[in-house]
Amino acid sequence: MSTYRIAPSILSADFARLGDEVQSVIAAGADIVHFDVMDNHFVPNLTIGPLVCGAIRPLTDAPIDVHLMIEPVDRIVPDFAKAGADIISFHPEASSHIDRTIGLIRDNGCMPGLVFNPATPLSYLDWTLDKIDLVLIMSVNPGFGGQRFIPAALDKLREARRRIDGSGRDIWLQVDGGVKVDNIAEIARAGADTLVAGSAIFGSDDYAATIAAMRARLAEV
Ligand code: DX5
Ligand code: ZN
């Protein structure tokens, strides 16, 4: 694997200066803006929605990767598409009709992704892998930044990688939660190609140095 994408989660950004933070992190070498949407229902936290997505859209050409931690999913999908989202991923437990939600995201011009909580089985890929563009393996329980990486996610990444490679499709394998400079190489070796990092980047003093350190570790994989 030679191309890795680094996706800073703006959950750990300074929300009072969100536009500046997005521009800084892209200027520092990030590839994607990871946009965490929480509803205080599916997860015990409340964050940002389509209005904020639309506000940051003109500030960067980088893809905006919307991670929906909300239930239900479908009603808000067109709003995020209109607000400029490029990728929309959702948790299968949060949709009554997973295939329909995937189609809805596609029909709205976005890349559909499925997200797997630590205890959610990969069997949800059985009848979806031919329709999705991204698989997101959660390496923490969703809801908060700054949690510790759950090691079992490595085995799950290896299994997801096996399934993706078997599909023959170009599907991104993303990991989210507890990704740091010190563990990013091990995570990439398990098969992830798209690495979300919130506190590791926004909690650092120098975003460019942190992203460069991550890329240096990835270059050794
Ligand atoms: C957690 C979110 C993550 C979070 C990652 O529910 O989905 O994107 O911001 O934060 P870190 O990298 O600090 O674990
Ligand atoms: Zn996320």
PDB file of C-alpha atoms and ligand atoms in Angstrom:
ATOM      1  CA  MET A   1       0.000   0.000   0.000  1.00  0.00           C
ATOM      2  CA  SER A   2       1.647   3.235  -1.047  1.00  0.00           C
ATOM      3  CA  THR A   3      -1.026   5.912  -0.797  1.00  0.00           C
ATOM      4  CA  TYR A   4      -2.398   6.822   2.593  1.00  0.00           C
ATOM      5  CA  ARG A   5      -4.933   9.507   3.344  1.00  0.00           C
ATOM      6  CA  ILE A   6      -4.768  11.452   6.590  1.00  0.00           C
ATOM      7  CA  ALA A   7      -8.139  12.733   7.740  1.00  0.00           C
ATOM      8  CA  PRO A   8      -8.057  15.088  10.745  1.00  0.00           C
ATOM      9  CA  SER A   9     -11.245  14.941  12.789  1.00  0.00           C
ATOM     10  CA  ILE A  10     -12.423  18.485  13.416  1.00  0.00           C
ATOM     11  CA  LEU A  11     -14.099  17.242  16.589  1.00  0.00           C
ATOM     12  CA  SER A  12     -10.847  18.177  18.336  1.00  0.00           C
ATOM     13  CA  ALA A  13     -10.474  21.536  16.573  1.00  0.00           C
ATOM     14  CA  ASP A  14     -11.067  24.907  18.241  1.00  0.00           C
ATOM     15  CA  PHE A  15     -14.721  25.451  17.286  1.00  0.00           C
ATOM     16  CA  ALA A  16     -14.475  29.187  17.916  1.00  0.00           C
ATOM     17  CA  ARG A  17     -11.982  29.325  15.020  1.00  0.00           C
ATOM     18  CA  LEU A  18     -13.254  26.420  12.944  1.00  0.00           C
ATOM     19  CA  GLY A  19     -12.659  27.936   9.502  1.00  0.00           C
ATOM     20  CA  ASP A  20      -9.048  28.793  10.361  1.00  0.00           C
ATOM     21  CA  GLU A  21      -8.528  25.344  11.824  1.00  0.00           C
ATOM     22  CA  VAL A  22      -9.773  23.620   8.656  1.00  0.00           C
ATOM     23  CA  GLN A  23      -7.537  25.755   6.446  1.00  0.00           C
ATOM     24  CA  SER A  24      -4.538  25.283   8.752  1.00  0.00           C
ATOM     25  CA  VAL A  25      -4.807  21.530   8.850  1.00  0.00           C
ATOM     26  CA  ILE A  26      -5.134  21.237   5.071  1.00  0.00           C
ATOM     27  CA  ALA A  27      -2.186  23.627   4.620  1.00  0.00           C
ATOM     28  CA  ALA A  28      -0.304  21.383   7.041  1.00  0.00           C
ATOM     29  CA  GLY A  29      -0.661  18.457   4.639  1.00  0.00           C
ATOM     30  CA  ALA A  30      -3.922  16.714   5.523  1.00  0.00           C
ATOM     31  CA  ASP A  31      -5.908  15.099   2.712  1.00  0.00           C
ATOM     32  CA  ILE A  32      -9.488  15.017   3.965  1.00  0.00           C
ATOM     33  CA  VAL A  33     -11.676  16.845   6.492  1.00  0.00           C
ATOM     34  CA  HIS A  34     -13.344  14.307   8.821  1.00  0.00           C
ATOM     35  CA  PHE A  35     -16.637  15.806  10.027  1.00  0.00           C
ATOM     36  CA  ASP A  36     -18.201  14.094  13.063  1.00  0.00           C
ATOM     37  CA  VAL A  37     -21.977  14.465  13.394  1.00  0.00           C
ATOM     38  CA  MET A  38     -23.506  13.429  16.735  1.00  0.00           C
ATOM     39  CA  ASP A  39     -27.135  13.650  17.837  1.00  0.00           C
ATOM     40  CA  ASN A  40     -27.223  12.942  21.610  1.00  0.00           C
ATOM     41  CA  HIS A  41     -29.357   9.912  20.767  1.00  0.00           C
ATOM     42  CA  PHE A  42     -27.300   7.392  18.799  1.00  0.00           C
ATOM     43  CA  VAL A  43     -24.245   8.622  20.715  1.00  0.00           C
ATOM     44  CA  PRO A  44     -24.129  10.569  23.990  1.00  0.00           C
ATOM     45  CA  ASN A  45     -22.803  13.801  22.527  1.00  0.00           C
ATOM     46  CA  LEU A  46     -24.063  16.585  20.283  1.00  0.00           C
ATOM     47  CA  THR A  47     -22.015  18.307  17.589  1.00  0.00           C
ATOM     48  CA  ILE A  48     -22.477  19.924  14.207  1.00  0.00           C
ATOM     49  CA  GLY A  49     -24.763  19.604  11.209  1.00  0.00           C
ATOM     50  CA  PRO A  50     -25.243  20.645   7.576  1.00  0.00           C
ATOM     51  CA  LEU A  51     -25.081  24.392   8.279  1.00  0.00           C
ATOM     52  CA  VAL A  52     -21.529  24.050   9.583  1.00  0.00           C
ATOM     53  CA  CYS A  53     -20.618  21.743   6.699  1.00  0.00           C
ATOM     54  CA  GLY A  54     -21.864  24.388   4.262  1.00  0.00           C
ATOM     55  CA  ALA A  55     -19.902  27.075   6.097  1.00  0.00           C
ATOM     56  CA  ILE A  56     -16.572  25.288   5.756  1.00  0.00           C
ATOM     57  CA  ARG A  57     -17.213  24.009   2.196  1.00  0.00           C
ATOM     58  CA  PRO A  58     -15.928  27.194   0.458  1.00  0.00           C
ATOM     59  CA  LEU A  59     -12.736  27.185   2.541  1.00  0.00           C
ATOM     60  CA  THR A  60     -11.102  24.106   1.018  1.00  0.00           C
ATOM     61  CA  ASP A  61     -11.054  21.845  -2.025  1.00  0.00           C
ATOM     62  CA  ALA A  62     -10.279  18.855   0.189  1.00  0.00           C
ATOM     63  CA  PRO A  63     -13.012  16.202   0.407  1.00  0.00           C
ATOM     64  CA  ILE A  64     -15.375  16.578   3.354  1.00  0.00           C
ATOM     65  CA  ASP A  65     -15.942  13.174   4.935  1.00  0.00           C
ATOM     66  CA  VAL A  66     -19.154  13.234   6.971  1.00  0.00           C
ATOM     67  CA  HIS A  67     -19.307  10.554   9.686  1.00  0.00           C
ATOM     68  CA  LEU A  68     -22.928  10.353  10.790  1.00  0.00           C
ATOM     69  CA  MET A  69     -23.449   9.164  14.361  1.00  0.00           C
ATOM     70  CA  ILE A  70     -27.161   9.850  14.233  1.00  0.00           C
ATOM     71  CA  GLU A  71     -30.408   7.900  14.161  1.00  0.00           C
ATOM     72  CA  PRO A  72     -32.367   7.906  11.918  1.00  0.00           C
ATOM     73  CA  VAL A  73     -30.102   8.671   8.972  1.00  0.00           C
ATOM     74  CA  ASP A  74     -32.082   9.220   5.774  1.00  0.00           C
ATOM     75  CA  ARG A  75     -33.802  12.553   6.328  1.00  0.00           C
ATOM     76  CA  ILE A  76     -30.569  14.488   6.765  1.00  0.00           C
ATOM     77  CA  VAL A  77     -28.602  12.915   3.878  1.00  0.00           C
ATOM     78  CA  PRO A  78     -29.766  15.345   1.139  1.00  0.00           C
ATOM     79  CA  ASP A  79     -29.004  18.291   3.436  1.00  0.00           C
ATOM     80  CA  PHE A  80     -25.388  17.177   3.831  1.00  0.00           C
ATOM     81  CA  ALA A  81     -25.076  16.554   0.087  1.00  0.00           C
ATOM     82  CA  LYS A  82     -26.342  20.077  -0.635  1.00  0.00           C
ATOM     83  CA  ALA A  83     -23.918  21.408   1.989  1.00  0.00           C
ATOM     84  CA  GLY A  84     -21.005  19.977  -0.002  1.00  0.00           C
ATOM     85  CA  ALA A  85     -20.217  16.638   1.617  1.00  0.00           C
ATOM     86  CA  ASP A  86     -18.165  14.283  -0.576  1.00  0.00           C
ATOM     87  CA  ILE A  87     -18.374  11.146   1.568  1.00  0.00           C
ATOM     88  CA  ILE A  88     -21.261  10.220   3.880  1.00  0.00           C
ATOM     89  CA  SER A  89     -20.841   7.239   6.178  1.00  0.00           C
ATOM     90  CA  PHE A  90     -23.365   5.845   8.639  1.00  0.00           C
ATOM     91  CA  HIS A  91     -23.708   3.113  11.249  1.00  0.00           C
ATOM     92  CA  PRO A  92     -25.891   0.196  10.049  1.00  0.00           C
ATOM     93  CA  GLU A  93     -27.618  -0.030  13.456  1.00  0.00           C
ATOM     94  CA  ALA A  94     -28.935   3.491  12.872  1.00  0.00           C
ATOM     95  CA  SER A  95     -30.805   2.728   9.649  1.00  0.00           C
ATOM     96  CA  SER A  96     -33.864   0.508   9.299  1.00  0.00           C
ATOM     97  CA  HIS A  97     -33.119  -0.009   5.601  1.00  0.00           C
ATOM     98  CA  ILE A  98     -29.386  -0.117   5.023  1.00  0.00           C
ATOM     99  CA  ASP A  99     -29.527  -0.753   1.277  1.00  0.00           C
ATOM    100  CA  ARG A 100     -31.929   2.141   0.819  1.00  0.00           C
ATOM    101  CA  THR A 101     -29.713   4.505   2.796  1.00  0.00           C
ATOM    102  CA  ILE A 102     -26.646   3.516   0.750  1.00  0.00           C
ATOM    103  CA  GLY A 103     -28.623   4.195  -2.449  1.00  0.00           C
ATOM    104  CA  LEU A 104     -29.848   7.509  -1.107  1.00  0.00           C
ATOM    105  CA  ILE A 105     -26.287   8.669  -0.405  1.00  0.00           C
ATOM    106  CA  ARG A 106     -25.201   7.572  -3.901  1.00  0.00           C
ATOM    107  CA  ASP A 107     -28.196   9.206  -5.566  1.00  0.00           C
ATOM    108  CA  ASN A 108     -27.280  12.450  -3.814  1.00  0.00           C
ATOM    109  CA  GLY A 109     -23.870  12.361  -5.462  1.00  0.00           C
ATOM    110  CA  CYS A 110     -21.785  11.285  -2.458  1.00  0.00           C
ATOM    111  CA  MET A 111     -19.585   8.275  -1.710  1.00  0.00           C
ATOM    112  CA  PRO A 112     -21.454   5.943   0.681  1.00  0.00           C
ATOM    113  CA  GLY A 113     -19.653   4.418   3.654  1.00  0.00           C
ATOM    114  CA  LEU A 114     -20.573   1.886   6.354  1.00  0.00           C
ATOM    115  CA  VAL A 115     -19.232   2.302   9.893  1.00  0.00           C
ATOM    116  CA  PHE A 116     -18.528  -0.563  12.290  1.00  0.00           C
ATOM    117  CA  ASN A 117     -18.574  -0.013  16.037  1.00  0.00           C
ATOM    118  CA  PRO A 118     -16.177  -2.176  18.062  1.00  0.00           C
ATOM    119  CA  ALA A 119     -18.827  -4.887  18.626  1.00  0.00           C
ATOM    120  CA  THR A 120     -20.622  -4.575  15.277  1.00  0.00           C
ATOM    121  CA  PRO A 121     -19.979  -7.619  13.063  1.00  0.00           C
ATOM    122  CA  LEU A 122     -18.515  -7.278   9.596  1.00  0.00           C
ATOM    123  CA  SER A 123     -21.374  -9.459   8.333  1.00  0.00           C
ATOM    124  CA  TYR A 124     -23.083  -6.183   7.412  1.00  0.00           C
ATOM    125  CA  LEU A 125     -20.663  -6.199   4.458  1.00  0.00           C
ATOM    126  CA  ASP A 126     -22.199  -9.408   3.051  1.00  0.00           C
ATOM    127  CA  TRP A 127     -24.763  -7.709   0.845  1.00  0.00           C
ATOM    128  CA  THR A 128     -23.372  -4.181   0.739  1.00  0.00           C
ATOM    129  CA  LEU A 129     -19.744  -4.425  -0.385  1.00  0.00           C
ATOM    130  CA  ASP A 130     -20.694  -4.065  -4.051  1.00  0.00           C
ATOM    131  CA  LYS A 131     -22.401  -0.739  -3.328  1.00  0.00           C
ATOM    132  CA  ILE A 132     -20.210   1.152  -0.876  1.00  0.00           C
ATOM    133  CA  ASP A 133     -17.025   3.178  -1.385  1.00  0.00           C
ATOM    134  CA  LEU A 134     -15.738   3.232   2.192  1.00  0.00           C
ATOM    135  CA  VAL A 135     -15.580   0.928   5.195  1.00  0.00           C
ATOM    136  CA  LEU A 136     -14.906   2.658   8.513  1.00  0.00           C
ATOM    137  CA  ILE A 137     -13.678   0.554  11.414  1.00  0.00           C
ATOM    138  CA  MET A 138     -14.204   2.302  14.751  1.00  0.00           C
ATOM    139  CA  SER A 139     -11.273   1.735  17.061  1.00  0.00           C
ATOM    140  CA  VAL A 140     -13.101   3.437  19.954  1.00  0.00           C
ATOM    141  CA  ASN A 141     -16.756   3.560  20.930  1.00  0.00           C
ATOM    142  CA  PRO A 142     -18.104   6.613  19.107  1.00  0.00           C
ATOM    143  CA  GLY A 143     -19.037   9.833  20.833  1.00  0.00           C
ATOM    144  CA  PHE A 144     -15.834  11.453  22.014  1.00  0.00           C
ATOM    145  CA  GLY A 145     -12.346  12.325  20.886  1.00  0.00           C
ATOM    146  CA  GLY A 146      -9.255  11.484  22.860  1.00  0.00           C
ATOM    147  CA  GLN A 147     -10.071   7.849  23.710  1.00  0.00           C
ATOM    148  CA  ARG A 148      -7.628   4.960  23.689  1.00  0.00           C
ATOM    149  CA  PHE A 149      -7.277   2.745  20.591  1.00  0.00           C
ATOM    150  CA  ILE A 150      -8.976  -0.664  21.053  1.00  0.00           C
ATOM    151  CA  PRO A 151      -6.409  -3.279  19.901  1.00  0.00           C
ATOM    152  CA  ALA A 152      -9.054  -5.726  18.578  1.00  0.00           C
ATOM    153  CA  ALA A 153      -9.641  -3.212  15.785  1.00  0.00           C
ATOM    154  CA  LEU A 154      -6.425  -4.494  14.185  1.00  0.00           C
ATOM    155  CA  ASP A 155      -7.886  -7.957  13.592  1.00  0.00           C
ATOM    156  CA  LYS A 156     -11.057  -6.360  12.315  1.00  0.00           C
ATOM    157  CA  LEU A 157      -9.069  -4.210   9.891  1.00  0.00           C
ATOM    158  CA  ARG A 158      -7.263  -7.311   8.595  1.00  0.00           C
ATOM    159  CA  GLU A 159     -10.593  -9.069   8.000  1.00  0.00           C
ATOM    160  CA  ALA A 160     -12.101  -5.974   6.349  1.00  0.00           C
ATOM    161  CA  ARG A 161      -9.002  -5.668   4.133  1.00  0.00           C
ATOM    162  CA  ARG A 162      -9.376  -9.301   3.084  1.00  0.00           C
ATOM    163  CA  ARG A 163     -13.009  -8.751   2.146  1.00  0.00           C
ATOM    164  CA  ILE A 164     -12.313  -5.512   0.284  1.00  0.00           C
ATOM    165  CA  ASP A 165      -9.457  -7.033  -1.709  1.00  0.00           C
ATOM    166  CA  GLY A 166     -11.695 -10.001  -2.525  1.00  0.00           C
ATOM    167  CA  SER A 167     -14.358  -7.679  -3.882  1.00  0.00           C
ATOM    168  CA  GLY A 168     -12.019  -6.259  -6.520  1.00  0.00           C
ATOM    169  CA  ARG A 169     -13.560  -2.823  -5.932  1.00  0.00           C
ATOM    170  CA  ASP A 170     -11.752   0.391  -4.978  1.00  0.00           C
ATOM    171  CA  ILE A 171     -13.110   0.751  -1.455  1.00  0.00           C
ATOM    172  CA  TRP A 172     -11.336   2.934   1.111  1.00  0.00           C
ATOM    173  CA  LEU A 173     -10.613   1.297   4.465  1.00  0.00           C
ATOM    174  CA  GLN A 174     -10.771   3.942   7.151  1.00  0.00           C
ATOM    175  CA  VAL A 175     -10.005   3.723  10.849  1.00  0.00           C
ATOM    176  CA  ASP A 176     -11.233   6.180  13.476  1.00  0.00           C
ATOM    177  CA  GLY A 177     -10.300   6.552  17.138  1.00  0.00           C
ATOM    178  CA  GLY A 178      -7.052   6.698  19.068  1.00  0.00           C
ATOM    179  CA  VAL A 179      -4.816   6.969  15.997  1.00  0.00           C
ATOM    180  CA  LYS A 180      -1.461   8.529  16.960  1.00  0.00           C
ATOM    181  CA  VAL A 181       2.023   8.898  15.502  1.00  0.00           C
ATOM    182  CA  ASP A 182       3.148   5.932  17.581  1.00  0.00           C
ATOM    183  CA  ASN A 183       0.541   3.423  16.403  1.00  0.00           C
ATOM    184  CA  ILE A 184      -0.227   4.620  12.873  1.00  0.00           C
ATOM    185  CA  ALA A 185       2.229   2.241  11.163  1.00  0.00           C
ATOM    186  CA  GLU A 186       0.813  -0.821  12.937  1.00  0.00           C
ATOM    187  CA  ILE A 187      -2.701   0.285  11.966  1.00  0.00           C
ATOM    188  CA  ALA A 188      -1.691   0.770   8.344  1.00  0.00           C
ATOM    189  CA  ARG A 189      -0.016  -2.655   8.319  1.00  0.00           C
ATOM    190  CA  ALA A 190      -3.379  -4.129   9.367  1.00  0.00           C
ATOM    191  CA  GLY A 191      -4.837  -2.740   6.149  1.00  0.00           C
ATOM    192  CA  ALA A 192      -6.161   0.770   6.777  1.00  0.00           C
ATOM    193  CA  ASP A 193      -5.501   3.308   4.009  1.00  0.00           C
ATOM    194  CA  THR A 194      -7.468   6.260   5.382  1.00  0.00           C
ATOM    195  CA  LEU A 195      -6.532   7.361   8.879  1.00  0.00           C
ATOM    196  CA  VAL A 196      -8.698   9.622  10.999  1.00  0.00           C
ATOM    197  CA  ALA A 197      -6.894  11.454  13.797  1.00  0.00           C
ATOM    198  CA  GLY A 198      -8.471  14.121  15.974  1.00  0.00           C
ATOM    199  CA  SER A 199      -6.675  14.811  19.235  1.00  0.00           C
ATOM    200  CA  ALA A 200      -3.312  13.604  17.874  1.00  0.00           C
ATOM    201  CA  ILE A 201      -3.331  16.404  15.299  1.00  0.00           C
ATOM    202  CA  PHE A 202      -5.447  19.208  16.769  1.00  0.00           C
ATOM    203  CA  GLY A 203      -3.985  18.601  20.218  1.00  0.00           C
ATOM    204  CA  SER A 204      -0.470  19.072  18.908  1.00  0.00           C
ATOM    205  CA  ASP A 205       1.419  22.378  18.780  1.00  0.00           C
ATOM    206  CA  ASP A 206       2.458  21.977  15.164  1.00  0.00           C
ATOM    207  CA  TYR A 207      -0.037  20.344  12.798  1.00  0.00           C
ATOM    208  CA  ALA A 208       2.446  20.135   9.910  1.00  0.00           C
ATOM    209  CA  ALA A 209       5.079  18.450  12.070  1.00  0.00           C
ATOM    210  CA  THR A 210       2.561  15.932  13.403  1.00  0.00           C
ATOM    211  CA  ILE A 211       1.226  15.071   9.952  1.00  0.00           C
ATOM    212  CA  ALA A 212       4.795  14.812   8.624  1.00  0.00           C
ATOM    213  CA  ALA A 213       5.663  12.465  11.491  1.00  0.00           C
ATOM    214  CA  MET A 214       2.625  10.331  10.629  1.00  0.00           C
ATOM    215  CA  ARG A 215       3.643  10.204   6.965  1.00  0.00           C
ATOM    216  CA  ALA A 216       7.187   9.262   7.906  1.00  0.00           C
ATOM    217  CA  ARG A 217       5.868   6.295   9.917  1.00  0.00           C
ATOM    218  CA  LEU A 218       3.545   5.348   7.042  1.00  0.00           C
ATOM    219  CA  ALA A 219       6.431   5.457   4.578  1.00  0.00           C
ATOM    220  CA  GLU A 220       8.051   2.593   6.497  1.00  0.00           C
ATOM    221  CA  VAL A 221       5.022   0.307   6.201  1.00  0.00           C
TER     222      VAL A 221
HETATM  223  C1  DX5 B   1     -15.354   9.540  17.749  1.00  0.00           C
HETATM  224  C2  DX5 B   1     -15.159  10.234  16.421  1.00  0.00           C
HETATM  225  C3  DX5 B   1     -13.739  10.392  16.034  1.00  0.00           C
HETATM  226  C4  DX5 B   1     -12.923  11.199  17.003  1.00  0.00           C
HETATM  227  C5  DX5 B   1     -11.515  10.708  16.921  1.00  0.00           C
HETATM  228  O1  DX5 B   1     -16.688   9.264  17.909  1.00  0.00           O
HETATM  229  O2  DX5 B   1     -15.807   9.520  15.386  1.00  0.00           O
HETATM  230  O3  DX5 B   1     -13.616  10.901  14.715  1.00  0.00           O
HETATM  231  O4  DX5 B   1     -12.935  12.559  16.764  1.00  0.00           O
HETATM  232  O5  DX5 B   1     -10.763  11.372  17.880  1.00  0.00           O
HETATM  233  P1  DX5 B   1      -9.364  10.848  18.352  1.00  0.00           P
HETATM  234  O6  DX5 B   1      -8.469  10.798  17.151  1.00  0.00           O
HETATM  235  O7  DX5 B   1      -8.942  11.881  19.340  1.00  0.00           O
HETATM  236  O8  DX5 B   1      -9.568   9.490  18.962  1.00  0.00           O
HETATM  237 ZN    ZN B   2     -15.399  10.042  13.242  1.00  0.00          ZN
END
